[in-house]
Coordinates of C-alpha atoms and ligand atoms in Angstrom, one line a residue:
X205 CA -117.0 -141.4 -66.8
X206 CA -114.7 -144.5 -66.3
X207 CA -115.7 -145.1 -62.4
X208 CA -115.1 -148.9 -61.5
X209 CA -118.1 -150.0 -59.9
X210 CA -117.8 -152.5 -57.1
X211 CA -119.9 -155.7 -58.2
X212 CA -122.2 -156.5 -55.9
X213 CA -122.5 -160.6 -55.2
X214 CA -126.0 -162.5 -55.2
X215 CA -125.1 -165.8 -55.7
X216 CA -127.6 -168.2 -57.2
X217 CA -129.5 -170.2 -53.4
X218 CA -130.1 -173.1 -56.2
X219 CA -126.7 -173.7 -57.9
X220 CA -127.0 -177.2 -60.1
X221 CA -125.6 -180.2 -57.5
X222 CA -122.3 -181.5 -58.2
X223 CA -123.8 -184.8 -59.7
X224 CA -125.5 -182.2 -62.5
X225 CA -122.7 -180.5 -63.1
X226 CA -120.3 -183.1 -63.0
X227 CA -122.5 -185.0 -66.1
X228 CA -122.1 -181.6 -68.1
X229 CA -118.2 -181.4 -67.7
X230 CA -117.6 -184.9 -68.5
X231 CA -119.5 -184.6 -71.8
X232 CA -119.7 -180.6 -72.1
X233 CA -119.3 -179.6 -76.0
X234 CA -119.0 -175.7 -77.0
X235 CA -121.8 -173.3 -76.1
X236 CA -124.0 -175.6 -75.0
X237 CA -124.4 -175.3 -71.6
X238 CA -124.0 -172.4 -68.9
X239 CA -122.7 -172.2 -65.4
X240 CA -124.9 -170.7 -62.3
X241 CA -124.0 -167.2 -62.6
X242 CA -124.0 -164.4 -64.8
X243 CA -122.0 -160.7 -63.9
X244 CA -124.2 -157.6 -65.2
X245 CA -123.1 -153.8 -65.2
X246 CA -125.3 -150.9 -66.6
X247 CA -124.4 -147.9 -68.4
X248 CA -126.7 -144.4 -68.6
X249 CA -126.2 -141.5 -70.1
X250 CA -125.0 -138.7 -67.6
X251 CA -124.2 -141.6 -65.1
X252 CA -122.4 -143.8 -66.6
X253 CA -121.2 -147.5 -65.6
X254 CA -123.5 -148.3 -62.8
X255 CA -125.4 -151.2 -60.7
X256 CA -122.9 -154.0 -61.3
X257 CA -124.0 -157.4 -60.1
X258 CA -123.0 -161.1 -59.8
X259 CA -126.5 -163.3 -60.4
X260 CA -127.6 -166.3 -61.1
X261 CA -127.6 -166.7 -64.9
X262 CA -131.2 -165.9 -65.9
X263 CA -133.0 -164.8 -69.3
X264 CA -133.1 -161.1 -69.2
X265 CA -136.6 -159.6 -69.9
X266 CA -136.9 -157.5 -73.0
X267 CA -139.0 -154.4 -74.5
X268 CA -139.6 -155.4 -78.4
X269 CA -138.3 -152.7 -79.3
X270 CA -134.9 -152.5 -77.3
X271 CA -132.9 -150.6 -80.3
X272 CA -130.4 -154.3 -80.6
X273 CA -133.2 -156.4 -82.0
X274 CA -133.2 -153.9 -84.8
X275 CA -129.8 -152.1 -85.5
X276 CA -127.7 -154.3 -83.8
X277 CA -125.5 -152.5 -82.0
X278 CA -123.9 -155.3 -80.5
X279 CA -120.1 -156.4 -79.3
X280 CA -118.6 -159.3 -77.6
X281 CA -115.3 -161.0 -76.6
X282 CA -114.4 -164.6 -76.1
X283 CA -111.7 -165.7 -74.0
X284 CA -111.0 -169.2 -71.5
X285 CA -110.3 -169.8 -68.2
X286 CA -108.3 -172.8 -67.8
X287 CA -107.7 -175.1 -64.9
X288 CA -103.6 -174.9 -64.4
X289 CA -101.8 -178.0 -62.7
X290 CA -101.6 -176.7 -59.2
X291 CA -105.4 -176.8 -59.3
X292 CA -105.3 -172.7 -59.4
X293 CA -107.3 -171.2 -62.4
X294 CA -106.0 -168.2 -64.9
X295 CA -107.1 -166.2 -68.0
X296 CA -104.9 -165.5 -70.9
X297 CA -104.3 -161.9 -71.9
X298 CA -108.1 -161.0 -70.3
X299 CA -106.5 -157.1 -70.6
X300 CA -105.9 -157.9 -74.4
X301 CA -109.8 -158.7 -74.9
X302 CA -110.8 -155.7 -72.5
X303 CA -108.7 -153.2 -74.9
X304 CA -110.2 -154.9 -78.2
X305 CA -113.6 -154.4 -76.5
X306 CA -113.3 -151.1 -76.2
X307 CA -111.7 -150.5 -80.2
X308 CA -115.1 -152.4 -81.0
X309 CA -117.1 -150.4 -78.4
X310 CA -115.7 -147.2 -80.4
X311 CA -116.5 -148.4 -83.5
X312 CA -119.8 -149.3 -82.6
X313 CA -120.5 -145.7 -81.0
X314 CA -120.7 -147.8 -77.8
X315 CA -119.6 -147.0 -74.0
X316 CA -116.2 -147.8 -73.6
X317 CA -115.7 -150.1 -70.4
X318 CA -112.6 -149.6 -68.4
X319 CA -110.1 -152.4 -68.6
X320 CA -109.9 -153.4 -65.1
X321 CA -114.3 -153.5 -64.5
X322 CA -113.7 -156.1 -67.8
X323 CA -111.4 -158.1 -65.9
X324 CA -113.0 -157.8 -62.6
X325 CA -116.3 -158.8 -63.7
X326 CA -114.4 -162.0 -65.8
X327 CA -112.8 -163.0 -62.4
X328 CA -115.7 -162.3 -60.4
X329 CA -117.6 -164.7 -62.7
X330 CA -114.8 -167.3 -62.1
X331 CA -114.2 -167.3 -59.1
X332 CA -117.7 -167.8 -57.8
X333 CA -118.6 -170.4 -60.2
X334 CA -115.3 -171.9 -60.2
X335 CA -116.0 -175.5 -59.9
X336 CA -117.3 -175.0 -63.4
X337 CA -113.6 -175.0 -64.6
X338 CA -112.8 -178.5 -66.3
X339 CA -109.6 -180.3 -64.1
X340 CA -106.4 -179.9 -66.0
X341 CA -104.9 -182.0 -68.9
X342 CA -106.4 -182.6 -72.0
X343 CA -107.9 -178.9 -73.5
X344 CA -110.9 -178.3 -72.2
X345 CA -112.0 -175.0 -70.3
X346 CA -114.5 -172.7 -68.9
X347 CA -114.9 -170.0 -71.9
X348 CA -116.1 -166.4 -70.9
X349 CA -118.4 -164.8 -73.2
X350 CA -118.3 -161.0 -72.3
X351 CA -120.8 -159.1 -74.5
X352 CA -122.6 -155.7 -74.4
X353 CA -125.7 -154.4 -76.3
X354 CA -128.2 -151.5 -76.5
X355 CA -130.4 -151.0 -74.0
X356 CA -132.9 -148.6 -75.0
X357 CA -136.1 -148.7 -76.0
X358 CA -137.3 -147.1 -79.4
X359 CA -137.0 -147.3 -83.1
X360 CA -135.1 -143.9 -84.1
X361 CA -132.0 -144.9 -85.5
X362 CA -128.9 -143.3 -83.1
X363 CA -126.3 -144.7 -80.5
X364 CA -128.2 -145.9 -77.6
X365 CA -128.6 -143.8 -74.2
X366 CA -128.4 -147.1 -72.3
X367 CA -126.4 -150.0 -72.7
X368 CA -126.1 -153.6 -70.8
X369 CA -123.2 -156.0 -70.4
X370 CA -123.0 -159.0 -69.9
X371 CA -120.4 -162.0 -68.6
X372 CA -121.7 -165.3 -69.3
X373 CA -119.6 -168.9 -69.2
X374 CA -119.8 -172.2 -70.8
X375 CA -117.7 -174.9 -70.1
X376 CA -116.1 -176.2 -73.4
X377 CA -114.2 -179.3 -74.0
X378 CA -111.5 -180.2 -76.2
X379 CA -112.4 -179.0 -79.7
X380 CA -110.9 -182.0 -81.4
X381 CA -111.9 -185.1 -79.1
X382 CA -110.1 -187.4 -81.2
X383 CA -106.9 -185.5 -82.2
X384 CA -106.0 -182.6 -84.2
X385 CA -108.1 -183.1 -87.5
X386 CA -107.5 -180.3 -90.1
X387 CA -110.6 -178.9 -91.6
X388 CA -111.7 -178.5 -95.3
X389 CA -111.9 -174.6 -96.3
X390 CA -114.3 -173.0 -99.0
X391 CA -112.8 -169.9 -101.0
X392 CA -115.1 -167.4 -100.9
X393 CA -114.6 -165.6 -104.2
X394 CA -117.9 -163.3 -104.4
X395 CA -119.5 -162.8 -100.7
X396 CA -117.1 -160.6 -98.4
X397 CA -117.2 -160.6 -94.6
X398 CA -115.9 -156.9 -94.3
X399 CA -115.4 -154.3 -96.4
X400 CA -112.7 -151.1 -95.8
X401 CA -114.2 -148.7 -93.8
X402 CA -116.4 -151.1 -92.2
X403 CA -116.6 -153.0 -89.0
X404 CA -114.5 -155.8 -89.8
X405 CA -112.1 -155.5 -87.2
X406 CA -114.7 -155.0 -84.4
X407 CA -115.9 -158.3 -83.2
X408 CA -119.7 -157.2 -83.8
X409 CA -122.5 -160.2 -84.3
X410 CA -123.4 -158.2 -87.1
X411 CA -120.0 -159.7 -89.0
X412 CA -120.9 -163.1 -87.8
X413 CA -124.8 -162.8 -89.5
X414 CA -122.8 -161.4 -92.7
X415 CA -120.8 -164.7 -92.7
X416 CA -123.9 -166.8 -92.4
X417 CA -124.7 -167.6 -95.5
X418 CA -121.2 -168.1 -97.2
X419 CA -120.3 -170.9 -94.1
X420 CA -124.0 -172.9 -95.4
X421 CA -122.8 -172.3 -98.8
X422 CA -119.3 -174.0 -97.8
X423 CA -120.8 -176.7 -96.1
X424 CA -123.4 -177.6 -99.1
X425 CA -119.9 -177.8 -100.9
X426 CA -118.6 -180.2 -97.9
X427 CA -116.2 -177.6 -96.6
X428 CA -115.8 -176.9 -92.6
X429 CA -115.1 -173.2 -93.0
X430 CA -115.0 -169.9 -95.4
X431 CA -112.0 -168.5 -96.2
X432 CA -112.8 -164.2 -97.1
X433 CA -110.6 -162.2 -99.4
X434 CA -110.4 -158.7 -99.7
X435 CA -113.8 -156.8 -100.4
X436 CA -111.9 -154.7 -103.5
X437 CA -109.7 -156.7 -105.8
X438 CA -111.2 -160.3 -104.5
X439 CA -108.0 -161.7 -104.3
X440 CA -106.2 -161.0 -101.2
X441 CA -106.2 -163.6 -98.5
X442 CA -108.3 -162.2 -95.3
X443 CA -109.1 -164.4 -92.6
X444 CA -111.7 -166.9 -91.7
X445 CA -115.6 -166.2 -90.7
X446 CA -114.1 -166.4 -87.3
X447 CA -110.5 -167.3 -87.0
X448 CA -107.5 -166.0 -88.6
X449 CA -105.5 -167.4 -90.9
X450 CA -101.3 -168.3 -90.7
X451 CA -99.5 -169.7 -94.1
X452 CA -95.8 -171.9 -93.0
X453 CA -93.4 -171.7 -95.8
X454 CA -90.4 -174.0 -94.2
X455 CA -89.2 -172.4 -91.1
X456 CA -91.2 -168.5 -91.9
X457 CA -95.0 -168.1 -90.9
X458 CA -96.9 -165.2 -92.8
X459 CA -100.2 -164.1 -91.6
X460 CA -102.1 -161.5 -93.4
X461 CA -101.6 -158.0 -92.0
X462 CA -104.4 -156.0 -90.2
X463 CA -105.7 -153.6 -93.0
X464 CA -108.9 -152.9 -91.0
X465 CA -111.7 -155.7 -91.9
X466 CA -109.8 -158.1 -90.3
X467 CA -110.0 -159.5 -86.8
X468 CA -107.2 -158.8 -84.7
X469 CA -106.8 -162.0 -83.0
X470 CA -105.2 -162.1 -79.8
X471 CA -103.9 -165.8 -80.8
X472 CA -102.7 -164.5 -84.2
X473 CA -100.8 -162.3 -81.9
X474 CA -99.8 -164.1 -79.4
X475 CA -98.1 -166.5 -82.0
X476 CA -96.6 -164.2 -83.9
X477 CA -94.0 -163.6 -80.7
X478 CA -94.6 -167.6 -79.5
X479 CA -93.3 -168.4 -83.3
X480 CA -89.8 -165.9 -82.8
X481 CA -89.3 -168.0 -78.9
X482 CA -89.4 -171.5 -81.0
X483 CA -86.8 -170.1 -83.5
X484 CA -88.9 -169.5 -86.4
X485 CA -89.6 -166.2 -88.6
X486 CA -93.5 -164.2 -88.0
X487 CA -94.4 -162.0 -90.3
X488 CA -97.2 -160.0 -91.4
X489 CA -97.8 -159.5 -95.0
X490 CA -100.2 -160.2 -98.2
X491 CA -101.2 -163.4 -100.1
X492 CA -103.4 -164.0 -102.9
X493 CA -105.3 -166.9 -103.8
X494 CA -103.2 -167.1 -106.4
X495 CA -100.0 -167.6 -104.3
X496 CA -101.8 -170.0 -102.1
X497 CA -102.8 -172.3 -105.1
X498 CA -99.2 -171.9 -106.7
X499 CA -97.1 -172.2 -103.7
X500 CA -99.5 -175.2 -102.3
X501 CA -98.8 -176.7 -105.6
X502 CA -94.9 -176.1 -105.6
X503 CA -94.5 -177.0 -102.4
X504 CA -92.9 -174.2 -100.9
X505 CA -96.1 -173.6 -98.8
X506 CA -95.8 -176.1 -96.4
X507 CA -98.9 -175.6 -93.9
X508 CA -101.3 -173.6 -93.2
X509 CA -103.3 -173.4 -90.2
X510 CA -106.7 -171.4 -88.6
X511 CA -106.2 -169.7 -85.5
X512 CA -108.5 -168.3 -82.7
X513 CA -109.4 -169.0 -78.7
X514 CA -112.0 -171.4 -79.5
X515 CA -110.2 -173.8 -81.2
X516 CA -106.5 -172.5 -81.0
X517 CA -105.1 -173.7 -83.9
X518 CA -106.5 -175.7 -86.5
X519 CA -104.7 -177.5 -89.2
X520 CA -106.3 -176.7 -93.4
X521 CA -106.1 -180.5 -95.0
X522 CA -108.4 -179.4 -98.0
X523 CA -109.0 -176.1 -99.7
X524 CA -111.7 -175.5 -102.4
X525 CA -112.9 -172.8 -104.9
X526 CA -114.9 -172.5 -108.0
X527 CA -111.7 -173.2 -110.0
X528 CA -110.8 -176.5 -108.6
X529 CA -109.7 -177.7 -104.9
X530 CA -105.9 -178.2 -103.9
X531 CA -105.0 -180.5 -100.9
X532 CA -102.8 -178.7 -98.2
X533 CA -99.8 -181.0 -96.5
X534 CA -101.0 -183.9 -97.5
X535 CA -104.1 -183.6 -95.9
X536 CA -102.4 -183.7 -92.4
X537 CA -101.3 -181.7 -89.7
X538 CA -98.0 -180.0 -90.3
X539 CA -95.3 -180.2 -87.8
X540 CA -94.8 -176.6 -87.6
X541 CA -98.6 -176.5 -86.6
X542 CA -98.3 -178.8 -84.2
X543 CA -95.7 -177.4 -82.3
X544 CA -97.1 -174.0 -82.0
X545 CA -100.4 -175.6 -80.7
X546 CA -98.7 -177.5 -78.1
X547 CA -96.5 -174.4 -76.9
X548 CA -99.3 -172.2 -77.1
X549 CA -101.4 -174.3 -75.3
X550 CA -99.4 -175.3 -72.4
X551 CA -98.7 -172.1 -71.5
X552 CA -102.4 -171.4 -71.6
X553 CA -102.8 -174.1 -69.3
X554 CA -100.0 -173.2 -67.1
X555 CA -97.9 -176.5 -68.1
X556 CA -95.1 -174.1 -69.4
X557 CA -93.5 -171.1 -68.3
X558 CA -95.2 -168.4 -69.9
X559 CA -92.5 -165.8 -70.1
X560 CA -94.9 -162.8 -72.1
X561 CA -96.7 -162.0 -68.9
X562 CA -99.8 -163.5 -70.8
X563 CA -101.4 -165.5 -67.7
X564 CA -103.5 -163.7 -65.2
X565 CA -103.8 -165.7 -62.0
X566 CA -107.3 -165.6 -60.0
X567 CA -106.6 -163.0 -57.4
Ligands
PLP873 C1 -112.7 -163.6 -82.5 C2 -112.3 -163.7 -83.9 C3 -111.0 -164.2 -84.3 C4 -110.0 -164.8 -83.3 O1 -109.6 -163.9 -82.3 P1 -109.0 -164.5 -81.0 O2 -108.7 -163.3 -80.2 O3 -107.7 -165.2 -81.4 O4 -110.0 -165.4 -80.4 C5 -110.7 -164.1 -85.6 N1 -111.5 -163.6 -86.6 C6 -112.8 -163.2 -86.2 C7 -113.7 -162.7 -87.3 C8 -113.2 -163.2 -84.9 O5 -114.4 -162.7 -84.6

């Protein structure tokens, strides 16, 4: 059944003043906060997607056992709304989350939500709560957290018969207040994030609780971030716990390819055709940490930088593994890194033509 429903609009009669809301922009952090309205949409069995609705945001009310709190079937998307310099407000590449959604929805043995209800519930969001999008200038956004869970109640284990989702938004300011600062990243050489076969390239919470304990072992070691290789041979380069990862070797930027327990980001993808427009080489291929350490150590590898919506891009200053640690560039952002972060960015923002057909304008 792939039926658009119409969402229905009950705005909030209590929105937060403008003073309230106006304290939480200037100072909003990541995740922290949440704008007046949420955008629900059911899915049953034999009717499929149903009762869609624009409400104020509100905790929902749950049966202990709805079948999420215990198997976790579970899928989200994360993408931003910025404020563009006319004052007008677009998405980047919303379709691109809407098709990932549904490979993660399939995956998941989850309802597949049409493209265009994922977008239309994403705008509907916006648009009624758009005062909640930061002005433009600087890098701060609205960010749209799309998710869908399980929605029955019992404890056989099967896909669900029912199934929710959600639209929520939090405002989110630039991730680095005080300039770009690269992180620190731990080599993970025994826990692995996905395995083949697995869900690793669905963006499912249950990858993020698997990465749990490896990011508070990283940070005991004083490292920012994991880095995950390859669940088999434990030396192939993966991604991050929740950003991929792109190595600069002079004027050619490798990123590992997508053997299935990675995350296809749609910034990882977006640069590899950003990279070709600023005259550079983007390729997918395979590293080792082995040709990381060497090729750090020679020289040859001149950056290397994290990439993902939340943060864009973030420059690696530091890497560390049970062998040893290496510094990367110096410790300091790399030109090439910086330059992809400012075109990528100001065509997010609308401060540069975007000539992909990546922006989506607020009908
Ligand atoms: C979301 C995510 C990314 C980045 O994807 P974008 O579409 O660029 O935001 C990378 N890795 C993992 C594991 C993720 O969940």
């Amino acid at each position: 059944m792939t039926t658009t429903p119409t969402i229905e609009l009950k705005p909030s009669s209590a929105p937060l003043s403008d003073a309230e809301r106006e304290a939480i922009l200037a100072n909003p952090g990541f995740g922290r906060h949440f704008t007046d309205h949420m955008v629900t949409i059911k899915w049953t069995e034999g009717r499929g997607w149903h009762d869609a609705e624009l409400t104020p945001y509100a905790p929902l009310s749950m049966d202990p056992a709805n079948m999420t709190l215990h198997y976790a079937q579970e899928i989200f998307e994360g993408l931003k709304a910025y404020r563009r310099p006319d004052g007008t407000v677009s998405l980047f590449r919303p379709e691109s989350n809407a098709e990932r959604f549904q490979l993660s929805a399939r995956r998941l043995a989850m309802p597949e939500l049409p493209v265009e209800t994922f977008v239309a519930a994403c705008d509907a969001l916006v648009r009624q709560d758009i005062d909640w999008v930061p002005e433009h200038g600087g890098e701060s956004s609205l960010y749209l957290r799309p998710f869908m869970i399980a929605n029955e109640v019992g404890l056989g284990v099967k896909p669900a018969n029912e199934y929710l989702f959600i639209v929520i938004a939090s405002p989110a300011g630039a991730y680095f207040p005080g300039g770009v600062r690269p992180v620190s990243i731990w080599l993970s050489e025994d826990r692995v994030r996905a395995v083949p076969g697995g869900i690793g390239f669905a963006k499912t919470g249950g990858n993020y609780a698997a990465s749990l304990l490896a990011q508070a072992e990283a940070a005991e070691k004083g490292c920012d971030q994991v880095a995950y290789l390859d669940a088999v041979e434990h030396k192939w380069v993966e991604e991050l716990g929740g950003m991929n990862l792109y190595f600069v070797y002079g004027d050619r930027i490798v990123t590992p390819e997508l053997t299935g327990s990675l995350l296809a980001g749609i910034t990882r993808d977006s640069l590899l055709r950003l990279a070709e427009d600023l005259g550079y080489t983007a390729e997918e291929g395979r590293l080792t940490i082995d040709d990381w350490r060497r090729d750090s150590e020679n020289g040859t590898l001149t950056e290397v930088f994290a990439c993902g919506t939340a943060a864009v891009i973030t420059p690696v200053g530091l890497v560390k593994s049970r062998d040893g640690e290496w510094t990367q560039s110096d410790g300091k952002p790399g030109e090439v890194t910086l330059r992809l972060r400012k075109a990528l960015l100001d065509i997010q923002t609308g401060a540069a033509e975007d000539v992909h057909g990546w922006t989506h304008h607020l009908g």
